[in-house]
Amino acid sequence: MAIARRFQISHHEVFPHGAFIVSPVTAVLDFDQSTRDAKVQQVDKDTGELIWSVDVLDADPEAPKKSKTVSIKFLAKVQPVPPANDSTSPFTPVEFSGLTALAYIDDNGNRPRIAWSFRADSMHAPGKAVPKATTSGEGRAA
């Protein structure tokens, strides 16, 4: 069977009711390489680019509690910049381009469950033009 482990999926399929940034964009730490005194950022083994993450609130009112907030990862040489918050909400509305998903088994609870790992190429304000890709890899997802 030739189904890729990670597959393309549209922002609107994952977040049909919208998504909101609820954290700053942060470096994903490499726990194997980091020490108490020296934190090391995780690097993508295929591209060599740094991995960044932002937490997003899924606005779906029927989303289960464990799925209400998800992390979206990016591969980029520099820290990705989220869109400006032009709304009256304390949370920044966002859309993701180049979104991919990878299913995995989360066995950190009483019962194992299927969970999802998401990556995006870029993020932008809803309804705005998708930012152009850069040659330096800035804004690509992990």
mmCIF file of C-alpha atoms in Angstrom:
data_model
loop_
_atom_site.group_PDB
_atom_site.id
_atom_site.type_symbol
_atom_site.label_atom_id
_atom_site.label_comp_id
_atom_site.label_asym_id
_atom_site.label_seq_id
_atom_site.Cartn_x
_atom_site.Cartn_y
_atom_site.Cartn_z
ATOM 1 C CA MET A 1 0.000 0.000 0.000
ATOM 2 C CA ALA A 2 1.409 3.397 -0.969
ATOM 3 C CA ILE A 3 -0.245 5.650 1.596
ATOM 4 C CA ALA A 4 2.207 8.130 3.092
ATOM 5 C CA ARG A 5 2.437 8.201 6.872
ATOM 6 C CA ARG A 6 2.119 11.999 6.847
ATOM 7 C CA PHE A 7 -0.569 13.361 4.537
ATOM 8 C CA GLN A 8 -1.748 16.760 3.279
ATOM 9 C CA ILE A 9 -4.979 18.071 4.779
ATOM 10 C CA SER A 10 -6.632 21.470 4.457
ATOM 11 C CA HIS A 11 -6.907 23.922 7.330
ATOM 12 C CA HIS A 12 -10.703 23.882 7.006
ATOM 13 C CA GLU A 13 -10.863 20.085 7.307
ATOM 14 C CA VAL A 14 -8.960 20.201 10.610
ATOM 15 C CA PHE A 15 -10.465 23.457 11.942
ATOM 16 C CA PRO A 16 -13.926 23.895 10.321
ATOM 17 C CA HIS A 17 -14.980 26.339 13.077
ATOM 18 C CA GLY A 18 -11.687 28.243 13.056
ATOM 19 C CA ALA A 19 -8.474 28.225 15.065
ATOM 20 C CA PHE A 20 -6.902 30.671 17.505
ATOM 21 C CA ILE A 21 -3.293 31.009 18.638
ATOM 22 C CA VAL A 22 -3.104 30.636 22.429
ATOM 23 C CA SER A 23 0.671 30.563 22.992
ATOM 24 C CA PRO A 24 3.803 32.199 21.678
ATOM 25 C CA VAL A 25 5.773 30.402 18.970
ATOM 26 C CA THR A 26 8.458 28.494 20.874
ATOM 27 C CA ALA A 27 11.446 26.320 20.112
ATOM 28 C CA VAL A 28 10.834 22.570 20.433
ATOM 29 C CA LEU A 29 13.518 21.252 22.773
ATOM 30 C CA ASP A 30 15.586 18.147 22.080
ATOM 31 C CA PHE A 31 15.280 16.376 25.428
ATOM 32 C CA ASP A 32 18.017 13.865 24.555
ATOM 33 C CA GLN A 33 20.570 16.602 23.763
ATOM 34 C CA SER A 34 19.502 19.180 26.363
ATOM 35 C CA THR A 35 20.885 19.357 29.870
ATOM 36 C CA ARG A 36 19.607 21.209 32.909
ATOM 37 C CA ASP A 37 21.968 24.096 32.109
ATOM 38 C CA ALA A 38 21.989 24.003 28.292
ATOM 39 C CA LYS A 39 18.765 23.723 26.316
ATOM 40 C CA VAL A 40 19.166 22.443 22.746
ATOM 41 C CA GLN A 41 16.521 23.038 20.089
ATOM 42 C CA GLN A 42 15.299 20.034 18.126
ATOM 43 C CA VAL A 43 16.417 19.822 14.490
ATOM 44 C CA ASP A 44 14.530 18.021 11.728
ATOM 45 C CA LYS A 45 16.564 14.964 10.751
ATOM 46 C CA ASP A 46 15.637 15.248 7.043
ATOM 47 C CA THR A 47 16.135 18.979 6.420
ATOM 48 C CA GLY A 48 18.416 20.077 9.275
ATOM 49 C CA GLU A 49 16.054 22.973 10.025
ATOM 50 C CA LEU A 50 14.994 24.013 13.520
ATOM 51 C CA ILE A 51 11.598 22.890 14.843
ATOM 52 C CA TRP A 52 9.166 25.457 16.280
ATOM 53 C CA SER A 53 5.705 25.013 17.808
ATOM 54 C CA VAL A 54 2.590 27.063 18.546
ATOM 55 C CA ASP A 55 -0.486 25.987 20.528
ATOM 56 C CA VAL A 56 -3.837 26.494 18.838
ATOM 57 C CA LEU A 57 -7.383 26.398 20.213
ATOM 58 C CA ASP A 58 -9.820 24.469 18.009
ATOM 59 C CA ALA A 59 -13.037 26.541 17.990
ATOM 60 C CA ASP A 60 -15.228 23.462 17.375
ATOM 61 C CA PRO A 61 -17.772 23.494 20.254
ATOM 62 C CA GLU A 62 -18.045 19.690 20.049
ATOM 63 C CA ALA A 63 -14.301 18.976 20.129
ATOM 64 C CA PRO A 64 -13.385 16.633 23.003
ATOM 65 C CA LYS A 65 -11.496 18.197 25.913
ATOM 66 C CA LYS A 66 -8.227 16.419 24.986
ATOM 67 C CA SER A 67 -8.490 17.733 21.421
ATOM 68 C CA LYS A 68 -9.438 21.336 22.227
ATOM 69 C CA THR A 69 -5.839 22.566 22.086
ATOM 70 C CA VAL A 70 -3.354 21.198 19.556
ATOM 71 C CA SER A 71 0.244 22.034 18.701
ATOM 72 C CA ILE A 72 1.226 22.963 15.180
ATOM 73 C CA LYS A 73 4.903 22.572 14.325
ATOM 74 C CA PHE A 74 7.038 24.417 11.777
ATOM 75 C CA LEU A 75 10.486 23.841 10.281
ATOM 76 C CA ALA A 76 12.332 27.127 9.897
ATOM 77 C CA LYS A 77 15.782 28.687 10.239
ATOM 78 C CA VAL A 78 14.259 31.535 12.245
ATOM 79 C CA GLN A 79 11.272 31.721 14.568
ATOM 80 C CA PRO A 80 7.993 31.987 12.581
ATOM 81 C CA VAL A 81 5.942 35.117 13.214
ATOM 82 C CA PRO A 82 2.189 34.744 13.793
ATOM 83 C CA PRO A 83 -0.287 37.135 12.165
ATOM 84 C CA ALA A 84 -1.240 40.302 14.009
ATOM 85 C CA ASN A 85 -4.318 40.082 16.208
ATOM 86 C CA ASP A 86 -6.759 42.517 14.594
ATOM 87 C CA SER A 87 -9.738 41.090 16.494
ATOM 88 C CA THR A 88 -11.262 42.060 19.839
ATOM 89 C CA SER A 89 -10.489 38.583 21.169
ATOM 90 C CA PRO A 90 -7.438 37.981 23.358
ATOM 91 C CA PHE A 91 -6.646 35.061 21.035
ATOM 92 C CA THR A 92 -5.292 35.549 17.516
ATOM 93 C CA PRO A 93 -7.365 33.984 14.715
ATOM 94 C CA VAL A 94 -5.141 31.989 12.359
ATOM 95 C CA GLU A 95 -5.169 29.799 9.262
ATOM 96 C CA PHE A 96 -2.452 27.358 8.273
ATOM 97 C CA SER A 97 -1.178 26.644 4.766
ATOM 98 C CA GLY A 98 0.559 23.450 3.753
ATOM 99 C CA LEU A 99 -0.956 21.582 6.700
ATOM 100 C CA THR A 100 -0.055 17.914 7.131
ATOM 101 C CA ALA A 101 -1.176 15.325 9.672
ATOM 102 C CA LEU A 102 0.402 12.193 11.125
ATOM 103 C CA ALA A 103 -1.625 9.747 13.243
ATOM 104 C CA TYR A 104 -0.005 8.093 16.253
ATOM 105 C CA ILE A 105 -1.054 6.123 19.340
ATOM 106 C CA ASP A 106 -1.191 8.189 22.545
ATOM 107 C CA ASP A 107 -0.896 5.721 25.410
ATOM 108 C CA ASN A 108 -0.407 8.267 28.210
ATOM 109 C CA GLY A 109 -3.839 7.671 29.738
ATOM 110 C CA ASN A 110 -5.966 4.806 30.998
ATOM 111 C CA ARG A 111 -6.849 3.812 27.440
ATOM 112 C CA PRO A 112 -4.690 4.282 24.333
ATOM 113 C CA ARG A 113 -6.204 6.593 21.704
ATOM 114 C CA ILE A 114 -5.377 7.811 18.225
ATOM 115 C CA ALA A 115 -3.851 11.290 18.310
ATOM 116 C CA TRP A 116 -2.566 13.612 15.582
ATOM 117 C CA SER A 117 0.687 15.450 14.981
ATOM 118 C CA PHE A 118 0.286 18.537 12.764
ATOM 119 C CA ARG A 119 2.798 20.530 10.717
ATOM 120 C CA ALA A 120 2.234 23.597 8.565
ATOM 121 C CA ASP A 121 4.252 25.451 5.951
ATOM 122 C CA SER A 122 2.998 28.867 7.073
ATOM 123 C CA MET A 123 0.358 30.712 9.083
ATOM 124 C CA HIS A 124 -1.638 33.803 8.236
ATOM 125 C CA ALA A 125 -4.715 35.762 9.257
ATOM 126 C CA PRO A 126 -8.003 34.183 8.098
ATOM 127 C CA GLY A 127 -9.075 35.456 4.701
ATOM 128 C CA LYS A 128 -5.681 37.030 3.987
ATOM 129 C CA ALA A 129 -3.444 36.022 1.119
ATOM 130 C CA VAL A 130 -1.137 33.114 1.812
ATOM 131 C CA PRO A 131 2.423 34.379 2.398
ATOM 132 C CA LYS A 132 4.861 33.568 -0.383
ATOM 133 C CA ALA A 133 7.344 30.804 0.369
ATOM 134 C CA THR A 134 10.883 31.915 1.048
ATOM 135 C CA THR A 135 14.008 30.280 -0.253
ATOM 136 C CA SER A 136 15.501 30.187 3.237
ATOM 137 C CA GLY A 137 12.844 27.763 4.474
ATOM 138 C CA GLU A 138 11.333 30.255 6.895
ATOM 139 C CA GLY A 139 7.847 29.280 7.944
ATOM 140 C CA ARG A 140 7.882 25.656 6.746
ATOM 141 C CA ALA A 141 6.270 23.171 9.097
ATOM 142 C CA ALA A 142 7.896 20.380 11.078
#
